[in-house]
XYZ file of N, CA and C in Angstrom:
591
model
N -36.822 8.660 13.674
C -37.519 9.831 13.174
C -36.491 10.855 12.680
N -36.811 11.519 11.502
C -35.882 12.471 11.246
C -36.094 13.855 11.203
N -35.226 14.377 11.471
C -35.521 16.127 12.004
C -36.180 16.832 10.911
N -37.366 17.830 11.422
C -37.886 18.082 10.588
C -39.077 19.183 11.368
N -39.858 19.925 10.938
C -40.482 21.182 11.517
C -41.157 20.225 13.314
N -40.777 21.351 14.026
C -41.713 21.340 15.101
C -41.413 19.901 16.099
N -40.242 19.765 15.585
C -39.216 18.208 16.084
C -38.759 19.073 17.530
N -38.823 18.133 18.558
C -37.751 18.078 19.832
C -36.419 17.820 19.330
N -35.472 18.287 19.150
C -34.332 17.750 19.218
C -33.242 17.739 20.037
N -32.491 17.027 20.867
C -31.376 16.596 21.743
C -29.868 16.490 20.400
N -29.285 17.383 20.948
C -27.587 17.086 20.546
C -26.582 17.362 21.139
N -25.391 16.883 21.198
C -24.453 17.068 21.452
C -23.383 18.023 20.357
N -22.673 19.004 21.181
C -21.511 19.073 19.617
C -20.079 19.935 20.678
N -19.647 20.608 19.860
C -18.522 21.360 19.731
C -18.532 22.257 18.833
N -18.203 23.386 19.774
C -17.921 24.204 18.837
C -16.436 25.337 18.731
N -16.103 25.183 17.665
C -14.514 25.486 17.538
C -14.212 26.634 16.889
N -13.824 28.202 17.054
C -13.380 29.080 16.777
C -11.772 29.750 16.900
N -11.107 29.429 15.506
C -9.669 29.946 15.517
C -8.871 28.830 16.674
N -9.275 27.545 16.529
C -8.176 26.955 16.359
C -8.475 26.146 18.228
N -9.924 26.448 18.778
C -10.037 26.252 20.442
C -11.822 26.030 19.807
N -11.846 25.300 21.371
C -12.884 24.782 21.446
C -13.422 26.068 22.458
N -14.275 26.507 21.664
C -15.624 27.896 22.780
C -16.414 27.472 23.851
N -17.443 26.617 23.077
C -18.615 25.658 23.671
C -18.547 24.597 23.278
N -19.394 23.940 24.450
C -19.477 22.340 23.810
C -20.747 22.012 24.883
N -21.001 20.842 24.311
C -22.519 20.285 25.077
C -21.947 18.486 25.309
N -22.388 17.866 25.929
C -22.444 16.191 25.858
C -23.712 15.889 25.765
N -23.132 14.759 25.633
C -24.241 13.614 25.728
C -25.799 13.117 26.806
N -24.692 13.652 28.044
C -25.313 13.419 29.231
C -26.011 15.030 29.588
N -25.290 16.042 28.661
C -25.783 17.036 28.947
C -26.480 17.685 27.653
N -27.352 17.407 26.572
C -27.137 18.366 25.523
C -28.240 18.921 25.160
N -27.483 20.277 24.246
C -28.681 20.737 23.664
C -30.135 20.794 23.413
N -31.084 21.223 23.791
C -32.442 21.002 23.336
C -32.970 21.732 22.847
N -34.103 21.905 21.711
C -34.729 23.129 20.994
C -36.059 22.060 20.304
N -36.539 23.230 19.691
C -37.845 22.784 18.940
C -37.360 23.287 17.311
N -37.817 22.137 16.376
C -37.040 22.434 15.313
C -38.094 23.422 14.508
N -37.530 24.263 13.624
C -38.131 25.643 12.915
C -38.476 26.489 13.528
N -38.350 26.609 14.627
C -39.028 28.180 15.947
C -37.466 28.905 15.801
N -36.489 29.003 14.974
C -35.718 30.256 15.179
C -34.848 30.084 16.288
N -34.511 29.028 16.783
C -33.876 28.893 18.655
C -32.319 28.735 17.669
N -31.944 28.348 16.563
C -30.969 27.750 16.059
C -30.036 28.930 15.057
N -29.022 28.932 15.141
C -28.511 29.821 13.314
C -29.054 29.089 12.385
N -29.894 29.767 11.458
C -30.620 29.491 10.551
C -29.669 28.119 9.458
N -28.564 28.507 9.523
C -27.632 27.408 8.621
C -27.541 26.020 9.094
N -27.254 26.578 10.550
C -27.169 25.124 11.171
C -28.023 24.129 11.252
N -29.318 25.253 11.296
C -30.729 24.486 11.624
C -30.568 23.502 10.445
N -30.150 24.166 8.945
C -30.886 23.996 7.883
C -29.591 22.540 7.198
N -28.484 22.535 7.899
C -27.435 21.649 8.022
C -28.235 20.096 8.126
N -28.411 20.310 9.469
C -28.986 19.101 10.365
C -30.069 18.765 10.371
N -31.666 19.266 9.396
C -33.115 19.218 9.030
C -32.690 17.543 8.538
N -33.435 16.837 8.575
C -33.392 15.304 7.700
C -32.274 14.633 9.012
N -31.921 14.760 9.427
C -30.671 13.946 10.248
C -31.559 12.860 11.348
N -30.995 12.330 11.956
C -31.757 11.003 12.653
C -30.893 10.390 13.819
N -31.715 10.191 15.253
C -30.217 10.403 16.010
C -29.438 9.162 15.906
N -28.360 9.446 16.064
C -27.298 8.766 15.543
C -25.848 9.321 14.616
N -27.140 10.593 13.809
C -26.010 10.954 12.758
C -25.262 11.991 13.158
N -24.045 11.843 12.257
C -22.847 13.275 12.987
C -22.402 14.321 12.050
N -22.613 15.585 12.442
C -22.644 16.549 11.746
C -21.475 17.164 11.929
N -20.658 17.863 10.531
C -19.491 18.924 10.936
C -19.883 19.466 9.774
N -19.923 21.139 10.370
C -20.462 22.079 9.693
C -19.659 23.499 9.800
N -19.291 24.212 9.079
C -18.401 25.520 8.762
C -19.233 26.574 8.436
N -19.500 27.489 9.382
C -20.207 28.583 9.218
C -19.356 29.914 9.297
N -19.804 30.483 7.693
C -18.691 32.236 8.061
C -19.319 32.743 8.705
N -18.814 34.278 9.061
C -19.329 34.981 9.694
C -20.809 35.732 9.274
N -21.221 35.733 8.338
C -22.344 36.083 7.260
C -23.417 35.103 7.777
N -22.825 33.916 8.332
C -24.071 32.857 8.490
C -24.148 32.368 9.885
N -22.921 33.609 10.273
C -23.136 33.008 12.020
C -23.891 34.224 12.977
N -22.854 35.062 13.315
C -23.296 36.132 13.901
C -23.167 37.730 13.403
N -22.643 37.600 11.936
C -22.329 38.735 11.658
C -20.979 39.476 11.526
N -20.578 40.402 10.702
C -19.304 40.614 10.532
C -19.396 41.388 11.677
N -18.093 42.159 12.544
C -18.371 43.466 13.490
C -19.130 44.501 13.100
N -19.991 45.124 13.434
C -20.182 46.447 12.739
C -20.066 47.595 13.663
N -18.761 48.232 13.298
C -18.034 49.456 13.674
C -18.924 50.519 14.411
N -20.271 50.309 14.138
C -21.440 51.504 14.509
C -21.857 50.568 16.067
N -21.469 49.558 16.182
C -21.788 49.138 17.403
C -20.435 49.458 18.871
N -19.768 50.099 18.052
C -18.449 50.110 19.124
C -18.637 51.885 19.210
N -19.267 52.102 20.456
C -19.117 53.305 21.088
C -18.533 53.412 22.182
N -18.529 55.194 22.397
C -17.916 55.678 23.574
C -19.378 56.025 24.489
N -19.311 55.905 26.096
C -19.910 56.251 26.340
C -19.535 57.095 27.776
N -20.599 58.053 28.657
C -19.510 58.792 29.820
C -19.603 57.930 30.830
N -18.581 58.221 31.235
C -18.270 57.014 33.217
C -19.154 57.338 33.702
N -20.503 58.325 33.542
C -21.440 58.478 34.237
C -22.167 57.633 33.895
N -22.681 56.638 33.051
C -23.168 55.845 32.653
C -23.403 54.551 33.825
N -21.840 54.226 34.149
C -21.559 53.315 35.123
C -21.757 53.728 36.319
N -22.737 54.808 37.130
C -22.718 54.970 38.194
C -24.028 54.234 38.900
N -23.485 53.608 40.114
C -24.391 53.127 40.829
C -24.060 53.593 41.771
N -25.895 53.701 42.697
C -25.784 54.653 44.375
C -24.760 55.641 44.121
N -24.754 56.513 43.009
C -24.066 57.587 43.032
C -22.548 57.720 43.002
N -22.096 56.295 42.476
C -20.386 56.439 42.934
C -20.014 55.458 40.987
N -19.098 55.808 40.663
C -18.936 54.991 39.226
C -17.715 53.830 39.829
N -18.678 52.598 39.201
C -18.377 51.263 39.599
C -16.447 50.940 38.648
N -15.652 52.164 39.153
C -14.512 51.613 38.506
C -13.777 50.083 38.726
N -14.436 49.345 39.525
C -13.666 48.543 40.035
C -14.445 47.354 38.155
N -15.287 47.835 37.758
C -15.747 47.146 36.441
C -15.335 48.027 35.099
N -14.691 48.616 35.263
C -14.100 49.279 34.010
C -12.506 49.403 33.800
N -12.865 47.803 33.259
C -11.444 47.321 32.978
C -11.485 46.554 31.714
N -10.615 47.140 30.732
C -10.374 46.778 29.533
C -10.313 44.993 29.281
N -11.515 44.524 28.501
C -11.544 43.150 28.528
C -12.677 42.311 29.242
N -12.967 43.315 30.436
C -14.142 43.073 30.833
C -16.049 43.183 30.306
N -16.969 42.010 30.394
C -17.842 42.415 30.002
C -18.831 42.956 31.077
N -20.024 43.922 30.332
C -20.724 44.406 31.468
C -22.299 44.610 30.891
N -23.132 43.956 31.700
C -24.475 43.902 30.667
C -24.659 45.551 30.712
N -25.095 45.690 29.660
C -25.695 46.805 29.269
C -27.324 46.954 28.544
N -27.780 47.731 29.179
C -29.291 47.992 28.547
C -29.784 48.557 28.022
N -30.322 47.948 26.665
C -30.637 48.916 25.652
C -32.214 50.081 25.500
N -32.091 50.433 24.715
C -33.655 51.287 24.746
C -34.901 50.473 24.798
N -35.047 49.288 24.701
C -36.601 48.688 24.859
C -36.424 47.490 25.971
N -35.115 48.012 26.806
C -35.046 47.097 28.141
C -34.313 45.800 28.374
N -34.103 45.532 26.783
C -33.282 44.083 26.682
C -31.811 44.100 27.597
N -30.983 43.300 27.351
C -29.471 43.326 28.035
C -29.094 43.162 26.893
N -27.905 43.742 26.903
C -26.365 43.611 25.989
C -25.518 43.747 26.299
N -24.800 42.291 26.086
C -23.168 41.907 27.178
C -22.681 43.791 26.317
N -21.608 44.114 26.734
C -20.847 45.137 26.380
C -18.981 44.708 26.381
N -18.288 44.827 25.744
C -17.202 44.636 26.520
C -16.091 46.192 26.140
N -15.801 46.120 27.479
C -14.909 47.246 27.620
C -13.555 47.575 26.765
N -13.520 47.862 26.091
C -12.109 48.184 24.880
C -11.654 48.966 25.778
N -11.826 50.675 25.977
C -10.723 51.683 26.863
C -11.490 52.663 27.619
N -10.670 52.988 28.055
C -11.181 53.383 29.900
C -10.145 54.987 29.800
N -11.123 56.171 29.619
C -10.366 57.471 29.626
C -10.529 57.992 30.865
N -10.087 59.450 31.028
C -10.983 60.294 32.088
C -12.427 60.196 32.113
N -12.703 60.818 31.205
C -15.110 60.848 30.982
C -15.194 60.092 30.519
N -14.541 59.163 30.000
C -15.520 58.801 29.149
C -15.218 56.754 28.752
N -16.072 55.444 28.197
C -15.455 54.175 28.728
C -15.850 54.081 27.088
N -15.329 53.018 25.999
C -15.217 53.226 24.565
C -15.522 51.442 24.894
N -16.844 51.069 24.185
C -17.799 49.747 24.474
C -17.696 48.748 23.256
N -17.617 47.810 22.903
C -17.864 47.224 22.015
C -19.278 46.384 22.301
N -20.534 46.802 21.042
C -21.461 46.080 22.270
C -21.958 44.862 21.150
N -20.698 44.404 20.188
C -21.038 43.801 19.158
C -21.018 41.969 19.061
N -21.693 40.890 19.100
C -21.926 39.979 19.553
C -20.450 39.378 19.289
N -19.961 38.436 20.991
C -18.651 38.181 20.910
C -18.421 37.424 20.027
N -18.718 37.007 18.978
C -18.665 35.817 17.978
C -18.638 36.366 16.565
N -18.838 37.466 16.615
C -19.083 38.875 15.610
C -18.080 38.703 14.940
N -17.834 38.294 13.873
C -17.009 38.138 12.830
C -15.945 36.998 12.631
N -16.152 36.163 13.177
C -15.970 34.780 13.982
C -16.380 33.950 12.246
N -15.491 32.855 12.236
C -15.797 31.435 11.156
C -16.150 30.247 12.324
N -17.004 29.917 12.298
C -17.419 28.436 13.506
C -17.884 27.501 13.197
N -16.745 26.794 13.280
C -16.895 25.092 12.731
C -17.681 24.657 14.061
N -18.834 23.805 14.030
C -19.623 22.944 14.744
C -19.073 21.713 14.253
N -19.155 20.380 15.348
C -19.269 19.253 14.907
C -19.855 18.475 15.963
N -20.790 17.756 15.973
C -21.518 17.105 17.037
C -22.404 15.992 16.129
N -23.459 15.176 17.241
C -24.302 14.177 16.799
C -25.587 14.279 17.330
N -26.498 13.952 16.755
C -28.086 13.904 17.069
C -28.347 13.342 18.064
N -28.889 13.153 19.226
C -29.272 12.537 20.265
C -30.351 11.700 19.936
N -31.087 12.730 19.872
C -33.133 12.335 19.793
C -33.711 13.468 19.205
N -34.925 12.412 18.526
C -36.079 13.044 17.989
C -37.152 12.993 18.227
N -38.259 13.649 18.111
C -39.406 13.511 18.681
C -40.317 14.568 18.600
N -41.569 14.575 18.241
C -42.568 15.703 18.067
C -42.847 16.243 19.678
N -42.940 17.712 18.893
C -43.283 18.385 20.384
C -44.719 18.254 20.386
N -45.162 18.189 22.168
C -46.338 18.513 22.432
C -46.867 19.932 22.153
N -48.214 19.916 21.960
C -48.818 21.165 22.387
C -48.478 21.815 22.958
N -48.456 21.627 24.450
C -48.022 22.947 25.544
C -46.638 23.546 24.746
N -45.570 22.342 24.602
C -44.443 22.982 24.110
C -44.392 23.414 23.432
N -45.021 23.676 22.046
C -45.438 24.039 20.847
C -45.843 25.896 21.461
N -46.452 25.752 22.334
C -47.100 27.068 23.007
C -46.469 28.243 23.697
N -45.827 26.845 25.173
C -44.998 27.653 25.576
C -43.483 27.454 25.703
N -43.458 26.742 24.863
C -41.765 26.488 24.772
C -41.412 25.365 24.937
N -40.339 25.236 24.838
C -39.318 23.591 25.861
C -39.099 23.731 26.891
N -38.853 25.225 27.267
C -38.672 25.085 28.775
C -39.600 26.408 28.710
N -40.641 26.987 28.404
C -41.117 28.050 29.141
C -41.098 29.046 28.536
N -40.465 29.095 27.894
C -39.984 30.758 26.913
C -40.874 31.647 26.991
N -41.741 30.586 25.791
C -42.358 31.534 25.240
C -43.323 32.258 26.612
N -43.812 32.040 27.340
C -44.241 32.068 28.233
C -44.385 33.558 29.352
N -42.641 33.849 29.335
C -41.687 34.539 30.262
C -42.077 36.242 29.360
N -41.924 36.947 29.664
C -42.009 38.621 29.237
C -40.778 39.228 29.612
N -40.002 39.155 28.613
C -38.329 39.766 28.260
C -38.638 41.113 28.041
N -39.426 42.214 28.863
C -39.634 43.339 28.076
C -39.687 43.438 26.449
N -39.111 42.493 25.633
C -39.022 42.898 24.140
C -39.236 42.247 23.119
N -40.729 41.271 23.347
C -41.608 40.805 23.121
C -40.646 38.686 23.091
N -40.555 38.309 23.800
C -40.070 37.711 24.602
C -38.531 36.748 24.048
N -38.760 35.492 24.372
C -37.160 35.295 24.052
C -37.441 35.147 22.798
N -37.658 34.692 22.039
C -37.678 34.543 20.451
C -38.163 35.683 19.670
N -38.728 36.944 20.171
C -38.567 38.209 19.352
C -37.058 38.108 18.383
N -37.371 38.315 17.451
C -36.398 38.736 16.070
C -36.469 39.924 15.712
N -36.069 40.804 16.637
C -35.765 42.346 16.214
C -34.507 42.189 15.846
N -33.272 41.829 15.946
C -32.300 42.170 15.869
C -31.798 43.306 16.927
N -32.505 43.807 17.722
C -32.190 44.621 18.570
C -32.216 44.375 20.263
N -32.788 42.951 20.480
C -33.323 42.557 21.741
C -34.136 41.110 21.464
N -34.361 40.765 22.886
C -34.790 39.211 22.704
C -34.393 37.931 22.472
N -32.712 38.086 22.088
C -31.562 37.046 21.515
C -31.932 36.168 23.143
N -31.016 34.902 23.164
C -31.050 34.060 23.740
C -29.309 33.606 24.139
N -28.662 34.387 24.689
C -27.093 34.044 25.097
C -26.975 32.883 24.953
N -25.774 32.280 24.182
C -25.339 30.566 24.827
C -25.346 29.512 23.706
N -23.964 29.801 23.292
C -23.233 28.756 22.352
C -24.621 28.741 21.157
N -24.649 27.670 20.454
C -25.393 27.616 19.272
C -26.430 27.478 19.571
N -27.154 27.585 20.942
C -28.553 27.492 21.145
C -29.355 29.019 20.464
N -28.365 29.975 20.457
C -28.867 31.454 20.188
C -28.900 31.641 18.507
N -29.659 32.622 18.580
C -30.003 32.407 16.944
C -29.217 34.259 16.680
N -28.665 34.596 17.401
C -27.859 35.623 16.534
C -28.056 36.810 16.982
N -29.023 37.180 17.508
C -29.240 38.261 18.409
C -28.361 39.051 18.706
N -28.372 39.932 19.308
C -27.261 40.827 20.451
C -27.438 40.585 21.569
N -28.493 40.439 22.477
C -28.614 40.427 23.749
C -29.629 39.399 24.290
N -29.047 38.848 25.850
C -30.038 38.012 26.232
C -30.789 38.699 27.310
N -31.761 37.818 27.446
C -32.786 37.891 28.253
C -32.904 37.267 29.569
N -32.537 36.548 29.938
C -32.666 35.746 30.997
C -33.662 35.166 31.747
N -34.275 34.421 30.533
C -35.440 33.721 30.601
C -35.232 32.192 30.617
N -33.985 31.946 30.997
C -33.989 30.437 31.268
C -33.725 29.677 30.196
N -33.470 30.401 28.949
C -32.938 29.926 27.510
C -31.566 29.501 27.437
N -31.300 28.445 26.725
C -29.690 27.820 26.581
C -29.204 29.025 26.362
C-alpha cells in the first residue's frame, strides 16, 4: 500500500543537523502518525506521500521548511521574579544553556532556554530549538495501512481526545498546541504533553 491521506504510517529515520545526528527512531522502535492530519513538517509529509514500506527516503529541509528562521522578537528579557516558586527564585535553574518550560498566555508550554542571567532580570530565547536549523532526514517506511475510525477520531494514540488547554495537540495556532519530538512535531513552539511523539 502506498502512503497516501488518512494512512497509518510506521518509520524509521535519522535525523542530522550540522554535521550530528539529533534524533533518530528504529525499526523496533519507530515513528507513527496518521498521514494528512498535520502530525508531520508539511515537506516531509509531502516527500514521502506515494512511498511503500520498504522505500528509503533522504530529504534536505531549510529552515523555511522546517521550523523557521529565529525570530529575534521571540528572544526576551524577563524579571527573576518570574522564576519564583513558594516565594523564593529557583536560581539553582537559571543557568545559561539551560531549558525551562515556560507558559504562555492560553496555557500551552514553551521549552525556553536561558541565554543570560543579570541582577532582575533572566534574557530567554523561547524560539523552537531547531529554529533556523537545515535538517537532512534519512530513514525507511515501515508500514502502511488505513486508519480506523476511532483513530481517525481520536488519534493514534489519543490526542485528539486529551484537552491541551489550546484546543488540543494538533491546534495550528502557531502559538500553542505543537507536539515536542524530533520530526513527529509539525513546527509549533510548544508542547503539550499529551502523550504525542
Amino acid at each position: 500500500m502506498k502512503i497516501g491521506q488518512n494512512n497509518v504510517v510506521e518509520f524509521c529515520y535519522e535525523l542530522e543537523v550540522d554535521g550530528h545526528i539529533v534524533d533518530h527512531t528504529t525499526k523496533e522502535r519507530p515513528l507513527d502518525y496518521i498521514h494528512g492530519t498535520g502530525s508531520l513538517l508539511p515537506k516531509l509529509e509531502a516527500h514521502i506521500e506515494g512511498m511503500e514500506p520498504g522505500d528509503r527516503f533522504d530529504v534536505t529541509l531549510s529552515p523555511a521548511d522546517g521550523y523557521g528562521e529565529v525570530d529575534p522578537s521571540r528572544i526576551i528579557d524577563l524579571p527573576k521574579a518570574a522564576f519564583e516558586v513558594n516565594g523564593e527564585i529557583r536560581e539553582d535553574l537559571l543557568v545559561p544553556g539551560n531549558t525551562i518550560p515556560m507558559m504562555n498566555s492560553m496555557g500551552g508550554v514553551i521549552p525556553g532556554v536561558v541565554l543570560e542571567v543579570s541582577e532582575d532580570s533572566v534574557k530567554m530565547d523561547l524560539n523552537h530549538q531547531m529554529a533556523g536549523k537545515t535538517l537532512h532526514f534519512t530513514g525507511e517506511v515501515i508500514s502502511v495501512r488505513e486508519a480506523t475510525e476511532k483513530e481517525l477520531t481520536e488519534g493514534l494514540h489519543g490526542e485528539y481526545v486529551h484537552s491541551c488547554g489550546c484546543g488540543g495537540c494538533h491546534g495550528h495556532d502557531g502559538d500553542c498546541g505543537g507536539c515536542e519530538g524530533g520530526c513527529g512535531d509539525h513546527g509549533d513552539d510548544c508542547g503539550c504533553g499529551c502523550g504525542c511523539h
